[in-house]
């Protein structure tokens, strides 16, 4: 897939999913239901303090270098467009797509390297895609044969990929999360073969076929129970595919929800109770389904334009795509740092996606970006971790956080910008007797007429950075 087609797919996916997550977080945050379980409250508070996480989309689709799962979806949208020798016929294409599993063999899979790179970047939690909409399980599920342990990789001692990933990151001190798609386009209890699917939704009316829908509900429950009971401690159950939801939760003011034709209730109360019986305090993120099982909201590929008081997380890609493509267009380190600061200043977390390839490795450039972010975080992370937002949050090139009596003021420099002789924080009054320093530099800076004076020598010592952090006590 060339970069141009990837960009088109990205634009489509933003309409398909990113905008609905943004709409949801913006319009429905007033309906947020705070958890009442003290263990969930405690874990949510910890999660809000760590700010920066890693998301990974990985599956057999990586072998073709195409968008994750969506080419299977029979909708006439750009992000569902099929390519290749079988693209003319959906049935042939689906068979060819599912046959990728017969040759999928990621022999360079090394989750320890991923975990160390992510830790070096300052990340502190991980969410791994255990199953996307295509239904391919990246774990050794006993409820399907369409799984990583039924590929040529099955003889590898690390064949149970999800177990290896969670263990590697847990060993580096990360909070761990499992992405799980509620819809499953492989199992015949969701896309029932009697009726060919028309779109992303279940292919039959669950009210007319309750026996088939109950089979799907049990299948979903059983797979989630495997993840919650067989893979060590798990902190986050991150559920995607928001069209699988009770009809009573459909918000017709949100465009994409108007197209949901059926009640697709999988009984989240039953799933949540089971999951937390295995993982006390588990954060459940039933994305876009406002209620007790959406412990935080997740705008996708977007950042709210204002501070939000509820728990939230922007999930965004390091490049253009969620899934692996051979030639990725990675964002600059400066763009990534600015994104993180912008999100934290508005009260959120950043979950940054990096996509492994068919051999089980990341692009080397992804490692470089993480290393560069880590160098910045090693000095400036003091203004990120365990901080709270501080009004005016964002003003011009400035972003603000606080911790106790300390104020952190980030100046988001433009690429190649040289700092002037003085800088005046926008919207922030500096106390007369305040002590101001650059992060990582003990030399006190003077204030004149509300502006911070920047001696040339001190600026040189600090060096060129994508963002400069002023510590105000």
mmCIF file of N, CA and C in Angstrom, residues 280-383:
data_model
loop_
_atom_site.group_PDB
_atom_site.id
_atom_site.type_symbol
_atom_site.label_atom_id
_atom_site.label_comp_id
_atom_site.label_asym_id
_atom_site.label_seq_id
_atom_site.Cartn_x
_atom_site.Cartn_y
_atom_site.Cartn_z
ATOM 1 N N UNK A 280 -9.443 -7.759 40.576
ATOM 2 C CA UNK A 280 -10.057 -6.721 41.411
ATOM 3 C C UNK A 280 -9.518 -5.329 41.074
ATOM 4 N N UNK A 281 -10.424 -4.372 40.990
ATOM 5 C CA UNK A 281 -10.034 -3.008 40.666
ATOM 6 C C UNK A 281 -9.830 -2.746 39.191
ATOM 7 N N UNK A 282 -10.115 -3.734 38.330
ATOM 8 C CA UNK A 282 -9.914 -3.604 36.888
ATOM 9 C C UNK A 282 -10.614 -2.371 36.333
ATOM 10 N N UNK A 283 -9.899 -1.612 35.500
ATOM 11 C CA UNK A 283 -10.521 -0.531 34.741
ATOM 12 C C UNK A 283 -11.166 -1.126 33.502
ATOM 13 N N UNK A 284 -12.441 -0.882 33.313
ATOM 14 C CA UNK A 284 -13.153 -1.354 32.129
ATOM 15 C C UNK A 284 -13.454 -0.138 31.260
ATOM 16 N N UNK A 285 -13.053 -0.226 30.003
ATOM 17 C CA UNK A 285 -13.226 0.890 29.077
ATOM 18 C C UNK A 285 -14.080 0.411 27.908
ATOM 19 N N UNK A 286 -15.399 0.449 28.079
ATOM 20 C CA UNK A 286 -16.321 0.084 27.007
ATOM 21 C C UNK A 286 -16.499 1.323 26.144
ATOM 22 N N UNK A 287 -15.620 1.481 25.192
ATOM 23 C CA UNK A 287 -15.471 2.734 24.460
ATOM 24 C C UNK A 287 -16.770 3.222 23.833
ATOM 25 N N UNK A 288 -17.087 4.466 24.097
ATOM 26 C CA UNK A 288 -18.218 5.228 23.559
ATOM 27 C C UNK A 288 -19.569 4.814 24.142
ATOM 28 N N UNK A 289 -19.603 3.820 25.005
ATOM 29 C CA UNK A 289 -20.870 3.394 25.615
ATOM 30 C C UNK A 289 -20.935 4.017 27.011
ATOM 31 N N UNK A 290 -21.499 5.199 27.087
ATOM 32 C CA UNK A 290 -21.522 5.942 28.336
ATOM 33 C C UNK A 290 -22.216 5.140 29.429
ATOM 34 N N UNK A 291 -21.597 5.096 30.594
ATOM 35 C CA UNK A 291 -22.200 4.369 31.709
ATOM 36 C C UNK A 291 -21.142 3.830 32.643
ATOM 37 N N UNK A 292 -21.544 2.887 33.472
ATOM 38 C CA UNK A 292 -20.647 2.414 34.527
ATOM 39 C C UNK A 292 -19.460 1.615 34.010
ATOM 40 N N UNK A 293 -19.485 1.194 32.750
ATOM 41 C CA UNK A 293 -18.377 0.401 32.226
ATOM 42 C C UNK A 293 -17.512 1.187 31.233
ATOM 43 N N UNK A 294 -17.624 2.500 31.282
ATOM 44 C CA UNK A 294 -16.693 3.348 30.541
ATOM 45 C C UNK A 294 -15.965 4.191 31.589
ATOM 46 N N UNK A 295 -14.958 3.570 32.211
ATOM 47 C CA UNK A 295 -14.277 4.228 33.330
ATOM 48 C C UNK A 295 -13.460 5.441 32.906
ATOM 49 N N UNK A 296 -13.075 5.490 31.637
ATOM 50 C CA UNK A 296 -12.542 6.728 31.074
ATOM 51 C C UNK A 296 -12.878 6.775 29.598
ATOM 52 N N UNK A 297 -12.950 7.988 29.038
ATOM 53 C CA UNK A 297 -13.339 8.140 27.637
ATOM 54 C C UNK A 297 -12.099 8.257 26.766
ATOM 55 N N UNK A 298 -12.263 7.958 25.472
ATOM 56 C CA UNK A 298 -11.089 7.748 24.619
ATOM 57 C C UNK A 298 -11.217 8.417 23.249
ATOM 58 N N UNK A 299 -11.119 9.744 23.171
ATOM 59 C CA UNK A 299 -11.080 10.362 21.838
ATOM 60 C C UNK A 299 -9.944 9.771 21.002
ATOM 61 N N UNK A 300 -10.249 9.539 19.725
ATOM 62 C CA UNK A 300 -9.337 8.805 18.843
ATOM 63 C C UNK A 300 -8.764 9.706 17.763
ATOM 64 N N UNK A 301 -7.452 9.712 17.647
ATOM 65 C CA UNK A 301 -6.734 10.529 16.662
ATOM 66 C C UNK A 301 -7.101 12.006 16.787
ATOM 67 N N UNK A 302 -7.441 12.425 17.982
ATOM 68 C CA UNK A 302 -7.832 13.813 18.180
ATOM 69 C C UNK A 302 -7.621 14.200 19.636
ATOM 70 N N UNK A 303 -7.536 15.508 19.870
ATOM 71 C CA UNK A 303 -7.374 16.051 21.207
ATOM 72 C C UNK A 303 -8.501 17.042 21.451
ATOM 73 N N UNK A 304 -9.230 16.927 22.534
ATOM 74 C CA UNK A 304 -10.261 17.934 22.832
ATOM 75 C C UNK A 304 -9.658 19.333 22.826
ATOM 76 N N UNK A 305 -10.447 20.310 22.422
ATOM 77 C CA UNK A 305 -9.900 21.667 22.333
ATOM 78 C C UNK A 305 -9.954 22.411 23.658
ATOM 79 N N UNK A 306 -10.348 21.716 24.728
ATOM 80 C CA UNK A 306 -10.416 22.358 26.033
ATOM 81 C C UNK A 306 -10.174 21.317 27.134
ATOM 82 N N UNK A 307 -9.941 21.794 28.315
ATOM 83 C CA UNK A 307 -9.777 20.936 29.494
ATOM 84 C C UNK A 307 -11.052 20.145 29.753
ATOM 85 N N UNK A 308 -10.906 18.864 30.105
ATOM 86 C CA UNK A 308 -12.053 18.045 30.521
ATOM 87 C C UNK A 308 -11.774 17.487 31.909
ATOM 88 N N UNK A 309 -12.760 17.576 32.767
ATOM 89 C CA UNK A 309 -12.576 17.198 34.168
ATOM 90 C C UNK A 309 -12.702 15.711 34.407
ATOM 91 N N UNK A 310 -13.275 14.984 33.455
ATOM 92 C CA UNK A 310 -13.435 13.540 33.621
ATOM 93 C C UNK A 310 -12.157 12.817 33.200
ATOM 94 N N UNK A 311 -11.982 11.563 33.587
ATOM 95 C CA UNK A 311 -10.807 10.803 33.124
ATOM 96 C C UNK A 311 -10.898 10.547 31.617
ATOM 97 N N UNK A 312 -9.837 10.848 30.899
ATOM 98 C CA UNK A 312 -9.853 10.628 29.454
ATOM 99 C C UNK A 312 -8.446 10.371 28.925
ATOM 100 N N UNK A 313 -8.428 9.824 27.713
ATOM 101 C CA UNK A 313 -7.182 9.412 27.070
ATOM 102 C C UNK A 313 -7.333 9.586 25.569
ATOM 103 N N UNK A 314 -6.428 10.296 24.934
ATOM 104 C CA UNK A 314 -6.385 10.328 23.474
ATOM 105 C C UNK A 314 -5.536 9.161 22.986
ATOM 106 N N UNK A 315 -6.132 8.315 22.142
ATOM 107 C CA UNK A 315 -5.342 7.262 21.509
ATOM 108 C C UNK A 315 -4.995 7.749 20.107
ATOM 109 N N UNK A 316 -3.689 7.758 19.819
ATOM 110 C CA UNK A 316 -3.201 8.345 18.583
ATOM 111 C C UNK A 316 -2.058 7.505 18.017
ATOM 112 N N UNK A 317 -1.836 7.626 16.725
ATOM 113 C CA UNK A 317 -0.791 6.853 16.061
ATOM 114 C C UNK A 317 0.516 7.634 16.006
ATOM 115 N N UNK A 318 1.636 6.915 16.136
ATOM 116 C CA UNK A 318 2.938 7.548 15.967
ATOM 117 C C UNK A 318 3.158 7.928 14.506
ATOM 118 N N UNK A 319 2.629 7.137 13.600
ATOM 119 C CA UNK A 319 2.692 7.443 12.181
ATOM 120 C C UNK A 319 1.324 7.826 11.660
ATOM 121 N N UNK A 320 0.977 7.349 10.462
ATOM 122 C CA UNK A 320 -0.337 7.622 9.886
ATOM 123 C C UNK A 320 -1.336 6.509 10.168
ATOM 124 N N UNK A 321 -0.833 5.298 10.404
ATOM 125 C CA UNK A 321 -1.700 4.124 10.432
ATOM 126 C C UNK A 321 -1.705 3.454 11.797
ATOM 127 N N UNK A 322 -2.823 2.815 12.114
ATOM 128 C CA UNK A 322 -2.884 1.990 13.323
ATOM 129 C C UNK A 322 -2.105 0.703 13.105
ATOM 130 N N UNK A 323 -2.223 0.134 11.915
ATOM 131 C CA UNK A 323 -1.560 -1.129 11.608
ATOM 132 C C UNK A 323 -0.282 -0.876 10.822
ATOM 133 N N UNK A 324 0.531 -1.904 10.724
ATOM 134 C CA UNK A 324 1.824 -1.804 10.041
ATOM 135 C C UNK A 324 1.639 -1.552 8.554
ATOM 136 N N UNK A 325 2.404 -0.600 8.022
ATOM 137 C CA UNK A 325 2.565 -0.443 6.590
ATOM 138 C C UNK A 325 4.069 -0.391 6.317
ATOM 139 N N UNK A 326 4.507 -0.876 5.150
ATOM 140 C CA UNK A 326 5.954 -0.975 4.907
ATOM 141 C C UNK A 326 6.695 0.341 5.028
ATOM 142 N N UNK A 327 6.088 1.435 4.559
ATOM 143 C CA UNK A 327 6.733 2.739 4.640
ATOM 144 C C UNK A 327 5.837 3.673 5.427
ATOM 145 N N UNK A 328 6.172 3.900 6.666
ATOM 146 C CA UNK A 328 5.344 4.705 7.553
ATOM 147 C C UNK A 328 5.835 6.159 7.579
ATOM 148 N N UNK A 329 4.902 7.065 7.799
ATOM 149 C CA UNK A 329 5.203 8.494 7.873
ATOM 150 C C UNK A 329 5.140 8.913 9.341
ATOM 151 N N UNK A 330 6.247 8.720 10.062
ATOM 152 C CA UNK A 330 6.245 8.967 11.501
ATOM 153 C C UNK A 330 6.222 10.459 11.815
ATOM 154 N N UNK A 331 5.494 10.817 12.849
ATOM 155 C CA UNK A 331 5.475 12.197 13.332
ATOM 156 C C UNK A 331 6.847 12.538 13.912
ATOM 157 N N UNK A 332 7.181 13.798 13.880
ATOM 158 C CA UNK A 332 8.453 14.241 14.440
ATOM 159 C C UNK A 332 8.423 14.128 15.963
ATOM 160 N N UNK A 333 9.597 14.066 16.559
ATOM 161 C CA UNK A 333 9.688 14.047 18.019
ATOM 162 C C UNK A 333 9.046 15.296 18.600
ATOM 163 N N UNK A 334 9.258 16.422 17.951
ATOM 164 C CA UNK A 334 8.653 17.665 18.436
ATOM 165 C C UNK A 334 7.132 17.565 18.447
ATOM 166 N N UNK A 335 6.552 17.055 17.372
ATOM 167 C CA UNK A 335 5.098 16.903 17.293
ATOM 168 C C UNK A 335 4.602 15.963 18.392
ATOM 169 N N UNK A 336 5.309 14.883 18.643
ATOM 170 C CA UNK A 336 4.899 13.924 19.661
ATOM 171 C C UNK A 336 4.984 14.525 21.059
ATOM 172 N N UNK A 337 6.048 15.270 21.333
ATOM 173 C CA UNK A 337 6.195 15.914 22.641
ATOM 174 C C UNK A 337 5.091 16.950 22.843
ATOM 175 N N UNK A 338 4.833 17.770 21.829
ATOM 176 C CA UNK A 338 3.777 18.774 21.924
ATOM 177 C C UNK A 338 2.422 18.123 22.154
ATOM 178 N N UNK A 339 2.194 17.002 21.483
ATOM 179 C CA UNK A 339 0.933 16.279 21.650
ATOM 180 C C UNK A 339 0.766 15.815 23.089
ATOM 181 N N UNK A 340 1.810 15.229 23.644
ATOM 182 C CA UNK A 340 1.759 14.759 25.027
ATOM 183 C C UNK A 340 1.487 15.911 25.986
ATOM 184 N N UNK A 341 2.210 17.006 25.843
ATOM 185 C CA UNK A 341 2.048 18.147 26.749
ATOM 186 C C UNK A 341 0.643 18.733 26.620
ATOM 187 N N UNK A 342 0.168 18.876 25.408
ATOM 188 C CA UNK A 342 -1.165 19.434 25.168
ATOM 189 C C UNK A 342 -2.237 18.604 25.865
ATOM 190 N N UNK A 343 -2.116 17.295 25.734
ATOM 191 C CA UNK A 343 -3.098 16.383 26.332
ATOM 192 C C UNK A 343 -3.041 16.445 27.858
ATOM 193 N N UNK A 344 -1.838 16.379 28.413
ATOM 194 C CA UNK A 344 -1.694 16.379 29.871
ATOM 195 C C UNK A 344 -2.200 17.690 30.463
ATOM 196 N N UNK A 345 -1.932 18.800 29.781
ATOM 197 C CA UNK A 345 -2.381 20.097 30.275
ATOM 198 C C UNK A 345 -3.904 20.205 30.310
ATOM 199 N N UNK A 346 -4.573 19.424 29.470
ATOM 200 C CA UNK A 346 -6.041 19.443 29.431
ATOM 201 C C UNK A 346 -6.658 18.344 30.289
ATOM 202 N N UNK A 347 -5.803 17.607 31.023
ATOM 203 C CA UNK A 347 -6.311 16.630 31.976
ATOM 204 C C UNK A 347 -6.345 15.205 31.501
ATOM 205 N N UNK A 348 -5.701 14.910 30.350
ATOM 206 C CA UNK A 348 -5.794 13.571 29.786
ATOM 207 C C UNK A 348 -4.489 12.791 29.806
ATOM 208 N N UNK A 349 -4.563 11.582 29.269
ATOM 209 C CA UNK A 349 -3.411 10.715 29.033
ATOM 210 C C UNK A 349 -3.220 10.552 27.537
ATOM 211 N N UNK A 350 -2.005 10.239 27.124
ATOM 212 C CA UNK A 350 -1.719 9.906 25.727
ATOM 213 C C UNK A 350 -1.406 8.424 25.619
ATOM 214 N N UNK A 351 -2.167 7.722 24.773
ATOM 215 C CA UNK A 351 -1.899 6.323 24.437
ATOM 216 C C UNK A 351 -1.421 6.308 22.993
ATOM 217 N N UNK A 352 -0.123 6.109 22.796
ATOM 218 C CA UNK A 352 0.517 6.256 21.492
ATOM 219 C C UNK A 352 0.714 4.896 20.841
ATOM 220 N N UNK A 353 0.201 4.755 19.622
ATOM 221 C CA UNK A 353 0.232 3.465 18.925
ATOM 222 C C UNK A 353 1.485 3.290 18.073
ATOM 223 N N UNK A 354 2.116 2.126 18.227
ATOM 224 C CA UNK A 354 3.196 1.677 17.360
ATOM 225 C C UNK A 354 2.811 0.296 16.847
ATOM 226 N N UNK A 355 2.952 0.068 15.542
ATOM 227 C CA UNK A 355 2.464 -1.172 14.941
ATOM 228 C C UNK A 355 3.603 -2.122 14.571
ATOM 229 N N UNK A 356 3.632 -3.317 15.145
ATOM 230 C CA UNK A 356 4.623 -4.316 14.729
ATOM 231 C C UNK A 356 4.344 -4.818 13.305
ATOM 232 N N UNK A 357 5.399 -5.260 12.653
ATOM 233 C CA UNK A 357 5.276 -5.781 11.307
ATOM 234 C C UNK A 357 5.068 -7.287 11.275
ATOM 235 N N UNK A 358 5.002 -7.882 10.083
ATOM 236 C CA UNK A 358 4.737 -9.318 9.958
ATOM 237 C C UNK A 358 5.849 -10.192 10.527
ATOM 238 N N UNK A 359 7.056 -9.629 10.654
ATOM 239 C CA UNK A 359 8.168 -10.395 11.224
ATOM 240 C C UNK A 359 8.222 -10.266 12.743
ATOM 241 N N UNK A 360 7.351 -9.420 13.328
ATOM 242 C CA UNK A 360 7.330 -9.256 14.772
ATOM 243 C C UNK A 360 8.199 -8.131 15.265
ATOM 244 N N UNK A 361 8.631 -7.237 14.375
ATOM 245 C CA UNK A 361 9.464 -6.104 14.764
ATOM 246 C C UNK A 361 8.782 -4.785 14.420
ATOM 247 N N UNK A 362 9.186 -3.729 15.122
ATOM 248 C CA UNK A 362 8.774 -2.381 14.764
ATOM 249 C C UNK A 362 9.723 -1.828 13.698
ATOM 250 N N UNK A 363 9.275 -0.783 13.021
ATOM 251 C CA UNK A 363 10.199 0.020 12.230
ATOM 252 C C UNK A 363 11.291 0.566 13.156
ATOM 253 N N UNK A 364 12.511 0.585 12.702
ATOM 254 C CA UNK A 364 13.595 1.132 13.523
ATOM 255 C C UNK A 364 13.343 2.597 13.874
ATOM 256 N N UNK A 365 12.680 3.303 12.991
ATOM 257 C CA UNK A 365 12.401 4.712 13.257
ATOM 258 C C UNK A 365 11.513 4.889 14.481
ATOM 259 N N UNK A 366 10.663 3.909 14.754
ATOM 260 C CA UNK A 366 9.823 3.989 15.957
ATOM 261 C C UNK A 366 10.685 3.946 17.215
ATOM 262 N N UNK A 367 11.687 3.085 17.204
ATOM 263 C CA UNK A 367 12.621 3.036 18.342
ATOM 264 C C UNK A 367 13.344 4.380 18.506
ATOM 265 N N UNK A 368 13.713 4.979 17.380
ATOM 266 C CA UNK A 368 14.408 6.274 17.437
ATOM 267 C C UNK A 368 13.518 7.340 18.058
ATOM 268 N N UNK A 369 12.251 7.381 17.638
ATOM 269 C CA UNK A 369 11.322 8.371 18.190
ATOM 270 C C UNK A 369 11.172 8.183 19.697
ATOM 271 N N UNK A 370 11.035 6.944 20.129
ATOM 272 C CA UNK A 370 10.866 6.690 21.559
ATOM 273 C C UNK A 370 12.113 7.084 22.343
ATOM 274 N N UNK A 371 13.269 6.816 21.771
ATOM 275 C CA UNK A 371 14.511 7.195 22.439
ATOM 276 C C UNK A 371 14.602 8.712 22.581
ATOM 277 N N UNK A 372 14.220 9.428 21.529
ATOM 278 C CA UNK A 372 14.272 10.894 21.562
ATOM 279 C C UNK A 372 13.252 11.452 22.556
ATOM 280 N N UNK A 373 12.072 10.859 22.600
ATOM 281 C CA UNK A 373 11.084 11.298 23.584
ATOM 282 C C UNK A 373 11.598 11.040 25.002
ATOM 283 N N UNK A 374 12.273 9.914 25.182
ATOM 284 C CA UNK A 374 12.814 9.572 26.493
ATOM 285 C C UNK A 374 13.831 10.574 26.986
ATOM 286 N N UNK A 375 14.668 11.068 26.079
ATOM 287 C CA UNK A 375 15.661 12.065 26.468
ATOM 288 C C UNK A 375 14.973 13.328 26.975
ATOM 289 N N UNK A 376 13.892 13.705 26.326
ATOM 290 C CA UNK A 376 13.156 14.891 26.770
ATOM 291 C C UNK A 376 12.442 14.612 28.095
ATOM 292 N N UNK A 377 11.827 13.429 28.205
ATOM 293 C CA UNK A 377 11.071 13.088 29.411
ATOM 294 C C UNK A 377 11.974 12.946 30.629
ATOM 295 N N UNK A 378 13.193 12.485 30.421
ATOM 296 C CA UNK A 378 14.117 12.325 31.557
ATOM 297 C C UNK A 378 14.341 13.646 32.299
ATOM 298 N N UNK A 379 14.283 14.742 31.568
ATOM 299 C CA UNK A 379 14.473 16.066 32.172
ATOM 300 C C UNK A 379 13.138 16.697 32.559
ATOM 301 N N UNK A 380 12.156 16.559 31.675
ATOM 302 C CA UNK A 380 10.924 17.339 31.809
ATOM 303 C C UNK A 380 9.723 16.551 32.326
ATOM 304 N N UNK A 381 9.914 15.252 32.545
ATOM 305 C CA UNK A 381 8.807 14.428 33.029
ATOM 306 C C UNK A 381 8.258 14.875 34.370
ATOM 307 N N UNK A 382 9.042 15.640 35.122
ATOM 308 C CA UNK A 382 8.595 16.153 36.418
ATOM 309 C C UNK A 382 7.330 16.996 36.264
ATOM 310 N N UNK A 383 7.154 17.626 35.104
ATOM 311 C CA UNK A 383 5.960 18.433 34.858
ATOM 312 C C UNK A 383 4.838 17.650 34.216
#
